[in-house]
Amino acid sequence: MTACGGGYSPQTRRKYFISGPQWAAAYQGQALFHAPTRPPIGFEEIIRKYAQIGIGYWCTHDTDVIPTEDLATDRQAVIVSRIGRALSENGLQCSMVTTETFHHAVWAGGPAAEAPEVREYAKFRVRNTVEIGHELGARFAVYWPGSLGYYVQGAIDELDTLRWYADALNAACERDIECARERKRDTLKHCLEAKPFEPQAEILLPTSDAMLAFIGSGLLKHPEMVGLNPEYLHELMWGGAPRAALGRALLAGKLFHFDINDGYRLKHDVDIGVGLVNPLDWLNVLVLLRSHGYNGPFNLDYKPPRTTSAAGVFDVSFPTAVDRFITLWEMAGEVISDPIIKEATDALKRGGGAPNPRDAEGVTAANRELLTLHELIAHRLVQILLGLHRGRTFSIPG
Ligand code: XLS
Ligand code: MG
Ligand code: MG
């Protein structure tokens, strides 16, 4: 790490709205088909490590920290107050809470299964998470529906299932309104997260666009309280362009929260650290978000590599992820004020000055270099990414 150089100080890192999930640091390497490789680690240690790195916010699933059987009992209250203490002793804030609706066997048929008691249980769980969120001072609640889908075709009714899923979100929003009133706090921002595959064969809400349609479907009682938590890789997994998905969310005023990581198209959810696979696309994503004033959290929802030691998780994996994000964010600022990109963009927007806008040949001729300027901008973006805009070229012998 010392040899790599270029790291930011914890104070600098804390200036960004970067959150560290409990589950990312506690991940034991046990993804699909794999045995765990790291020992368990509790929230106190993770919060302490995040503080040392300079990650200012922490978030969690309910059952990352509270055993399922302890939820909504006095034992939950004890754990939540221990969390509160750990956060304040280390100067961290809880940004977000989320309900686990995928791991426990109770969710085998999804959080909106036919059996009414499964759905009642789902309501109980999301309401309880909202209460934990208010207790810990969170401002966001995330819902990745997990197993909302099916393995075998024709067994479930998609419309019923989506209606029932909306019932759970309505229960969460209503409990939130009550809690906010009691505690004189704002209501939470409820953020839906889509993933196109895993852990079912078919997913009912596979993309951020599907989630937007669901929010606008009329099934939600408080659609204004509900927005999106897109995950970069989840959009890439289905073959989409994450930046375009984020653009549509911004346009709808629904980009509330953002899970940051990296990976590959049409592969499973490999959750690689931000910027390690698609740094150019990441730069462009951040240019879009900076240009349109996104001010929500950047949540490090990735998995430190499987055999990395517990020390490597905190000494290398997290700090490098944070530092790549900060560098790309600052570089995005440089892109926005870059005089060459600005000049090219202004020229594009001015157009070629064709005298007659009804004359296809004339308009084409006047804008012959439109895509040339696109390519020039793309070249400039790569130059900025690689630092070549500062004048670096290779001296080729001979
Ligand atoms: C899983 C999701 C999950 C959510 C929160 O793929 O990314 O980690 O972000 O439940
Ligand atoms: Mg996620
Ligand atoms: Mg993921």
Short mmCIF file of C-alpha atoms and ligand atoms in Angstrom, two decimals:
data_model
loop_
_atom_site.label_atom_id
_atom_site.label_comp_id
_atom_site.label_asym_id
_atom_site.label_seq_id
_atom_site.Cartn_x
_atom_site.Cartn_y
_atom_site.Cartn_z
CA MET A 1 0.00 0.00 0.00
CA THR A 2 2.85 2.37 0.82
CA ALA A 3 4.52 1.58 -2.47
CA CYS A 4 1.27 2.24 -4.33
CA GLY A 5 0.99 5.72 -2.81
CA GLY A 6 -1.78 8.02 -3.83
CA GLY A 7 -4.09 7.26 -0.92
CA TYR A 8 -6.32 9.82 0.83
CA SER A 9 -6.31 10.55 4.54
CA PRO A 10 -9.18 9.34 6.72
CA GLN A 11 -10.24 13.00 7.17
CA THR A 12 -10.46 13.49 3.41
CA ARG A 13 -12.33 10.21 2.92
CA ARG A 14 -14.86 11.24 5.54
CA LYS A 15 -15.89 14.28 3.45
CA TYR A 16 -17.66 11.99 0.97
CA PHE A 17 -21.03 10.36 1.55
CA ILE A 18 -19.50 6.88 1.37
CA SER A 19 -21.12 4.10 3.37
CA GLY A 20 -19.70 0.75 4.35
CA PRO A 21 -22.14 -2.13 4.66
CA GLN A 22 -21.87 -4.47 7.63
CA TRP A 23 -22.31 -7.40 5.26
CA ALA A 24 -19.50 -6.39 2.88
CA ALA A 25 -16.88 -6.31 5.63
CA ALA A 26 -18.34 -9.40 7.34
CA TYR A 27 -18.45 -11.41 4.09
CA GLN A 28 -16.66 -14.66 4.84
CA GLY A 29 -16.00 -15.69 1.24
CA GLN A 30 -18.95 -18.08 1.10
CA ALA A 31 -20.51 -16.99 -2.21
CA LEU A 32 -22.17 -19.62 -4.41
CA PHE A 33 -20.46 -23.03 -4.16
CA HIS A 34 -17.75 -21.77 -1.81
CA ALA A 35 -16.91 -22.50 1.80
CA PRO A 36 -16.21 -19.56 4.10
CA THR A 37 -12.55 -18.50 4.27
CA ARG A 38 -12.58 -15.73 6.86
CA PRO A 39 -13.58 -15.87 10.53
CA PRO A 40 -16.80 -14.14 11.59
CA ILE A 41 -16.42 -10.50 12.60
CA GLY A 42 -18.86 -8.43 14.62
CA PHE A 43 -20.24 -4.95 14.06
CA GLU A 44 -18.13 -3.37 16.80
CA GLU A 45 -14.91 -4.36 15.07
CA ILE A 46 -16.22 -3.37 11.64
CA ILE A 47 -17.36 0.04 12.82
CA ARG A 48 -13.97 0.59 14.47
CA LYS A 49 -12.16 -0.40 11.27
CA TYR A 50 -14.38 1.79 9.10
CA ALA A 51 -13.63 4.71 11.40
CA GLN A 52 -9.88 4.13 11.06
CA ILE A 53 -10.15 4.03 7.28
CA GLY A 54 -12.32 7.14 7.20
CA ILE A 55 -15.61 5.57 6.02
CA GLY A 56 -18.07 7.87 7.75
CA TYR A 57 -21.30 5.88 7.37
CA TRP A 58 -22.36 2.32 8.14
CA CYS A 59 -25.40 0.33 7.04
CA THR A 60 -26.79 -3.11 7.73
CA HIS A 61 -29.40 -5.75 7.11
CA ASP A 62 -31.51 -6.48 10.19
CA THR A 63 -30.20 -10.05 10.48
CA ASP A 64 -26.56 -9.11 9.81
CA VAL A 65 -26.52 -7.92 13.40
CA ILE A 66 -29.62 -9.38 15.09
CA PRO A 67 -30.26 -13.13 15.02
CA THR A 68 -33.60 -13.86 13.35
CA GLU A 69 -35.11 -15.25 16.55
CA ASP A 70 -34.16 -12.10 18.48
CA LEU A 71 -35.87 -9.63 16.14
CA ALA A 72 -38.32 -7.30 17.91
CA THR A 73 -37.44 -8.71 21.34
CA ASP A 74 -35.60 -7.15 24.26
CA ARG A 75 -32.47 -8.77 22.88
CA GLN A 76 -32.86 -6.65 19.74
CA ALA A 77 -33.05 -3.53 21.89
CA VAL A 78 -29.82 -4.45 23.64
CA ILE A 79 -28.01 -5.04 20.33
CA VAL A 80 -29.33 -1.84 18.78
CA SER A 81 -28.15 0.18 21.73
CA ARG A 82 -24.73 -1.46 21.49
CA ILE A 83 -24.65 -0.46 17.81
CA GLY A 84 -25.60 3.10 18.70
CA ARG A 85 -22.78 3.22 21.21
CA ALA A 86 -20.21 1.77 18.79
CA LEU A 87 -21.22 4.30 16.13
CA SER A 88 -21.02 7.31 18.41
CA GLU A 89 -17.74 6.21 20.02
CA ASN A 90 -16.19 5.96 16.56
CA GLY A 91 -17.79 9.06 15.06
CA LEU A 92 -19.80 7.11 12.46
CA GLN A 93 -23.43 7.47 11.46
CA CYS A 94 -25.89 4.82 10.41
CA SER A 95 -27.02 5.86 6.94
CA MET A 96 -29.29 2.98 5.94
CA VAL A 97 -31.05 -0.13 7.16
CA THR A 98 -32.38 -2.96 5.05
CA THR A 99 -34.41 -6.10 5.63
CA GLU A 100 -33.00 -9.49 4.71
CA THR A 101 -35.67 -11.13 2.55
CA PHE A 102 -33.55 -13.75 0.78
CA HIS A 103 -31.38 -15.80 3.16
CA HIS A 104 -33.69 -17.47 5.66
CA ALA A 105 -35.76 -20.43 4.46
CA VAL A 106 -38.91 -18.52 5.37
CA TRP A 107 -38.33 -16.59 2.11
CA ALA A 108 -38.14 -19.70 -0.08
CA GLY A 109 -41.23 -18.54 -1.94
CA GLY A 110 -40.21 -14.88 -1.71
CA PRO A 111 -41.36 -12.12 0.63
CA ALA A 112 -44.78 -12.06 -1.08
CA ALA A 113 -45.62 -15.76 -1.18
CA GLU A 114 -49.20 -17.01 -1.36
CA ALA A 115 -49.37 -18.02 2.30
CA PRO A 116 -50.79 -15.05 4.21
CA GLU A 117 -48.58 -15.79 7.21
CA VAL A 118 -45.41 -15.38 5.11
CA ARG A 119 -46.70 -11.97 4.01
CA GLU A 120 -47.62 -10.99 7.56
CA TYR A 121 -44.13 -12.01 8.59
CA ALA A 122 -42.66 -9.86 5.78
CA LYS A 123 -44.67 -6.86 7.02
CA PHE A 124 -43.49 -7.49 10.55
CA ARG A 125 -39.88 -7.59 9.33
CA VAL A 126 -39.97 -4.39 7.26
CA ARG A 127 -41.82 -2.48 9.99
CA ASN A 128 -39.27 -3.64 12.53
CA THR A 129 -36.42 -2.52 10.24
CA VAL A 130 -38.00 0.93 9.94
CA GLU A 131 -38.07 1.14 13.75
CA ILE A 132 -34.40 0.13 13.95
CA GLY A 133 -33.61 2.74 11.30
CA HIS A 134 -35.23 5.52 13.30
CA GLU A 135 -33.56 4.34 16.49
CA LEU A 136 -30.13 4.48 14.81
CA GLY A 137 -30.75 7.78 13.02
CA ALA A 138 -30.77 6.32 9.49
CA ARG A 139 -32.28 8.32 6.61
CA PHE A 140 -32.62 5.52 4.09
CA ALA A 141 -34.23 2.08 4.00
CA VAL A 142 -33.32 -0.28 1.16
CA TYR A 143 -35.36 -3.16 -0.19
CA TRP A 144 -33.73 -5.75 -2.37
CA PRO A 145 -36.64 -8.20 -2.70
CA GLY A 146 -34.28 -11.16 -3.16
CA SER A 147 -36.40 -14.19 -3.91
CA LEU A 148 -39.38 -12.31 -5.37
CA GLY A 149 -39.79 -14.58 -8.38
CA TYR A 150 -39.89 -18.28 -9.14
CA TYR A 151 -38.05 -21.38 -10.25
CA VAL A 152 -40.90 -23.18 -12.01
CA GLN A 153 -43.22 -21.49 -14.46
CA GLY A 154 -46.92 -20.96 -13.99
CA ALA A 155 -47.04 -21.75 -10.27
CA ILE A 156 -47.38 -18.15 -9.07
CA ASP A 157 -49.59 -15.32 -10.27
CA GLU A 158 -47.33 -12.38 -11.08
CA LEU A 159 -50.04 -9.76 -10.45
CA ASP A 160 -51.03 -11.15 -7.08
CA THR A 161 -47.38 -11.43 -6.06
CA LEU A 162 -46.61 -7.84 -6.98
CA ARG A 163 -49.75 -6.62 -5.18
CA TRP A 164 -48.68 -8.51 -2.10
CA TYR A 165 -45.16 -7.16 -2.31
CA ALA A 166 -46.60 -3.65 -2.46
CA ASP A 167 -48.58 -4.43 0.71
CA ALA A 168 -45.30 -5.01 2.56
CA LEU A 169 -43.85 -1.71 1.30
CA ASN A 170 -47.06 0.07 2.26
CA ALA A 171 -46.77 -1.38 5.76
CA ALA A 172 -43.18 -0.11 5.97
CA CYS A 173 -44.13 3.40 4.81
CA GLU A 174 -47.06 3.59 7.23
CA ARG A 175 -44.94 2.50 10.16
CA ASP A 176 -42.34 5.04 9.04
CA ILE A 177 -44.91 7.85 9.06
CA GLU A 178 -45.88 6.92 12.64
CA CYS A 179 -42.27 6.61 13.82
CA ALA A 180 -41.28 9.91 12.21
CA ARG A 181 -44.20 11.65 13.91
CA GLU A 182 -43.38 10.12 17.32
CA ARG A 183 -39.70 10.99 17.06
CA LYS A 184 -40.11 14.31 15.24
CA ARG A 185 -37.85 13.10 12.45
CA ASP A 186 -38.28 13.10 8.70
CA THR A 187 -39.62 9.92 7.18
CA LEU A 188 -37.03 7.63 5.62
CA LYS A 189 -36.31 7.43 1.93
CA HIS A 190 -37.42 3.96 0.87
CA CYS A 191 -35.20 2.65 -1.92
CA LEU A 192 -35.97 -0.33 -4.14
CA GLU A 193 -33.04 -2.31 -5.48
CA ALA A 194 -33.41 -4.56 -8.50
CA LYS A 195 -31.23 -7.48 -9.55
CA PRO A 196 -31.92 -9.33 -12.80
CA PHE A 197 -30.99 -12.85 -11.68
CA GLU A 198 -30.23 -14.61 -8.38
CA PRO A 199 -31.54 -15.98 -6.13
CA GLN A 200 -34.49 -17.14 -8.24
CA ALA A 201 -34.50 -18.35 -11.83
CA GLU A 202 -36.93 -15.60 -12.80
CA ILE A 203 -37.23 -12.30 -10.96
CA LEU A 204 -40.43 -10.25 -11.05
CA LEU A 205 -38.76 -6.86 -10.72
CA PRO A 206 -35.43 -7.44 -12.48
CA THR A 207 -34.26 -3.91 -13.35
CA SER A 208 -34.37 -0.37 -12.03
CA ASP A 209 -36.80 0.44 -14.84
CA ALA A 210 -39.12 -2.33 -13.66
CA MET A 211 -38.90 -0.83 -10.20
CA LEU A 212 -39.82 2.61 -11.58
CA ALA A 213 -42.85 1.12 -13.30
CA PHE A 214 -43.78 -0.61 -10.03
CA ILE A 215 -43.49 2.66 -8.09
CA GLY A 216 -45.81 4.28 -10.64
CA SER A 217 -48.22 1.35 -10.85
CA GLY A 218 -50.75 2.70 -8.36
CA LEU A 219 -50.08 -0.16 -5.93
CA LEU A 220 -48.08 1.96 -3.50
CA LYS A 221 -49.94 4.16 -1.04
CA HIS A 222 -47.00 6.53 -0.70
CA PRO A 223 -45.13 6.48 -4.00
CA GLU A 224 -43.53 9.81 -3.11
CA MET A 225 -41.67 8.06 -0.25
CA VAL A 226 -40.30 5.36 -2.52
CA GLY A 227 -37.40 5.62 -4.97
CA LEU A 228 -34.45 3.56 -6.12
CA ASN A 229 -31.21 2.12 -4.91
CA PRO A 230 -29.68 1.02 -8.21
CA GLU A 231 -26.61 -1.16 -7.95
CA TYR A 232 -24.02 -0.52 -10.67
CA LEU A 233 -23.36 -4.20 -11.35
CA HIS A 234 -27.02 -5.21 -11.20
CA GLU A 235 -27.72 -3.00 -14.22
CA LEU A 236 -24.66 -4.29 -16.06
CA MET A 237 -25.62 -7.92 -15.33
CA TRP A 238 -28.66 -7.76 -17.61
CA GLY A 239 -26.66 -6.08 -20.34
CA GLY A 240 -27.89 -2.57 -19.65
CA ALA A 241 -25.86 0.62 -19.54
CA PRO A 242 -25.68 1.60 -15.85
CA ARG A 243 -25.26 5.27 -16.76
CA ALA A 244 -28.45 5.23 -18.84
CA ALA A 245 -30.37 3.45 -16.04
CA LEU A 246 -29.15 6.09 -13.61
CA GLY A 247 -30.16 8.80 -16.06
CA ARG A 248 -33.71 7.47 -16.20
CA ALA A 249 -33.83 7.32 -12.40
CA LEU A 250 -32.58 10.91 -12.17
CA LEU A 251 -35.17 12.05 -14.68
CA ALA A 252 -37.90 10.48 -12.57
CA GLY A 253 -36.51 12.16 -9.42
CA LYS A 254 -36.02 8.71 -7.91
CA LEU A 255 -32.28 8.28 -7.57
CA PHE A 256 -32.18 8.11 -3.75
CA HIS A 257 -29.25 5.79 -3.01
CA PHE A 258 -26.54 4.04 -5.06
CA ASP A 259 -24.70 0.73 -4.50
CA ILE A 260 -21.24 1.02 -5.99
CA ASN A 261 -19.16 -1.89 -7.26
CA ASP A 262 -18.01 -3.38 -10.54
CA GLY A 263 -18.22 -6.55 -12.63
CA TYR A 264 -19.13 -7.93 -16.03
CA ARG A 265 -22.09 -8.04 -18.39
CA LEU A 266 -24.30 -11.13 -18.39
CA LYS A 267 -22.47 -12.81 -15.54
CA HIS A 268 -23.51 -13.44 -11.96
CA ASP A 269 -23.28 -10.93 -9.14
CA VAL A 270 -19.50 -10.94 -8.69
CA ASP A 271 -19.49 -7.68 -6.67
CA ILE A 272 -15.95 -6.57 -7.50
CA GLY A 273 -14.58 -3.37 -5.96
CA VAL A 274 -15.61 -0.13 -7.69
CA GLY A 275 -13.53 0.88 -10.70
CA LEU A 276 -11.48 -2.32 -11.05
CA VAL A 277 -13.23 -3.53 -14.21
CA ASN A 278 -14.83 -0.55 -15.92
CA PRO A 279 -13.00 2.58 -14.76
CA LEU A 280 -13.90 4.59 -17.85
CA ASP A 281 -17.58 3.81 -17.49
CA TRP A 282 -17.34 4.63 -13.79
CA LEU A 283 -15.80 8.00 -14.62
CA ASN A 284 -18.68 8.68 -16.97
CA VAL A 285 -21.26 7.56 -14.42
CA LEU A 286 -19.84 10.01 -11.90
CA VAL A 287 -19.79 12.82 -14.47
CA LEU A 288 -23.52 12.23 -14.95
CA LEU A 289 -24.25 12.15 -11.22
CA ARG A 290 -22.16 15.25 -10.52
CA SER A 291 -23.74 17.11 -13.44
CA HIS A 292 -27.22 16.42 -12.11
CA GLY A 293 -26.61 17.07 -8.43
CA TYR A 294 -26.98 13.56 -6.98
CA ASN A 295 -26.31 13.94 -3.25
CA GLY A 296 -27.25 10.54 -1.80
CA PRO A 297 -24.97 7.86 -0.41
CA PHE A 298 -22.39 5.84 -2.32
CA ASN A 299 -22.64 2.45 -0.72
CA LEU A 300 -19.67 0.09 -1.04
CA ASP A 301 -21.76 -3.00 -1.81
CA TYR A 302 -18.99 -5.29 -2.99
CA LYS A 303 -17.21 -8.39 -1.78
CA PRO A 304 -13.56 -8.34 -0.73
CA PRO A 305 -11.89 -11.22 -2.59
CA ARG A 306 -12.47 -14.63 -1.19
CA THR A 307 -9.11 -15.60 0.26
CA THR A 308 -8.03 -12.12 1.31
CA SER A 309 -7.18 -12.20 5.02
CA ALA A 310 -9.25 -10.29 7.54
CA ALA A 311 -6.33 -7.85 7.74
CA GLY A 312 -6.26 -7.48 3.95
CA VAL A 313 -9.96 -6.65 3.95
CA PHE A 314 -9.35 -3.53 6.02
CA ASP A 315 -5.77 -2.66 5.04
CA VAL A 316 -6.12 -3.06 1.27
CA SER A 317 -9.58 -3.92 -0.01
CA PHE A 318 -11.70 -1.18 1.60
CA PRO A 319 -9.19 1.70 1.51
CA THR A 320 -8.37 1.08 -2.15
CA ALA A 321 -12.07 0.92 -3.06
CA VAL A 322 -12.70 4.21 -1.28
CA ASP A 323 -9.67 5.85 -2.88
CA ARG A 324 -10.58 4.75 -6.40
CA PHE A 325 -14.05 6.17 -5.86
CA ILE A 326 -12.71 9.50 -4.59
CA THR A 327 -10.23 9.76 -7.46
CA LEU A 328 -12.92 9.02 -10.04
CA TRP A 329 -15.27 11.51 -8.37
CA GLU A 330 -12.66 14.28 -8.43
CA MET A 331 -11.72 13.35 -11.98
CA ALA A 332 -15.38 13.68 -12.92
CA GLY A 333 -15.16 17.27 -11.66
CA GLU A 334 -12.16 17.77 -13.92
CA VAL A 335 -14.14 16.39 -16.88
CA ILE A 336 -17.01 18.78 -16.19
CA SER A 337 -14.70 21.80 -16.25
CA ASP A 338 -12.38 20.56 -19.00
CA PRO A 339 -12.09 23.35 -21.62
CA ILE A 340 -11.73 20.96 -24.54
CA ILE A 341 -14.78 18.88 -23.68
CA LYS A 342 -16.67 22.10 -23.06
CA GLU A 343 -15.68 23.59 -26.38
CA ALA A 344 -16.61 20.40 -28.24
CA THR A 345 -19.93 20.11 -26.40
CA ASP A 346 -20.78 23.76 -27.04
CA ALA A 347 -19.99 23.30 -30.71
CA LEU A 348 -22.24 20.24 -30.85
CA LYS A 349 -25.07 22.09 -29.18
CA ARG A 350 -24.73 25.07 -31.50
CA GLY A 351 -25.09 22.80 -34.51
CA GLY A 352 -23.53 23.32 -37.92
CA GLY A 353 -25.80 26.21 -38.87
CA ALA A 354 -27.73 24.63 -41.75
CA PRO A 355 -29.92 27.35 -43.29
CA ASN A 356 -32.95 25.12 -43.89
CA PRO A 357 -33.94 22.64 -41.10
CA ARG A 358 -36.30 20.84 -43.54
CA ASP A 359 -33.44 19.90 -45.86
CA ALA A 360 -32.01 16.51 -44.75
CA GLU A 361 -28.96 16.76 -47.06
CA GLY A 362 -28.17 20.30 -45.94
CA VAL A 363 -28.54 19.45 -42.21
CA THR A 364 -26.32 16.38 -42.67
CA ALA A 365 -23.66 18.35 -44.53
CA ALA A 366 -23.59 21.09 -41.90
CA ASN A 367 -23.14 18.50 -39.13
CA ARG A 368 -20.65 16.24 -40.86
CA GLU A 369 -18.28 16.37 -37.86
CA LEU A 370 -20.88 15.66 -35.18
CA LEU A 371 -19.62 12.14 -34.49
CA THR A 372 -16.03 13.36 -34.93
CA LEU A 373 -16.61 15.59 -31.93
CA HIS A 374 -18.16 12.67 -30.03
CA GLU A 375 -15.01 10.69 -30.71
CA LEU A 376 -12.83 13.61 -29.70
CA ILE A 377 -14.72 13.88 -26.41
CA ALA A 378 -14.33 10.13 -25.83
CA HIS A 379 -10.59 10.44 -26.55
CA ARG A 380 -10.33 13.31 -24.11
CA LEU A 381 -12.14 11.28 -21.44
CA VAL A 382 -9.62 8.46 -21.85
CA GLN A 383 -6.79 11.01 -21.73
CA ILE A 384 -8.16 12.38 -18.47
CA LEU A 385 -8.61 8.85 -17.07
CA LEU A 386 -5.02 7.93 -17.92
CA GLY A 387 -3.54 11.29 -17.03
CA LEU A 388 -2.45 11.88 -20.65
CA HIS A 389 -4.17 15.26 -20.76
CA ARG A 390 -1.30 16.51 -18.63
CA GLY A 391 1.00 16.05 -21.60
CA ARG A 392 2.26 12.52 -21.03
CA THR A 393 3.28 10.55 -24.10
CA PHE A 394 5.67 7.63 -24.32
CA SER A 395 9.09 8.31 -25.76
CA ILE A 396 9.44 5.62 -28.38
CA PRO A 397 13.10 4.88 -29.19
CA GLY A 398 14.16 5.19 -32.82
C1 XLS B 1 -27.57 -8.33 -3.27
C2 XLS B 1 -27.80 -6.96 -2.94
C3 XLS B 1 -27.85 -6.71 -1.46
C4 XLS B 1 -28.58 -5.42 -1.26
C5 XLS B 1 -29.13 -5.23 0.10
O1 XLS B 1 -27.22 -8.68 -4.36
O2 XLS B 1 -26.86 -6.14 -3.56
O3 XLS B 1 -26.58 -6.71 -0.91
O4 XLS B 1 -27.82 -4.34 -1.62
O5 XLS B 1 -29.94 -6.26 0.49
MG MG B 2 -26.77 -4.06 -3.50
MG MG B 3 -24.34 -7.14 -6.22
#
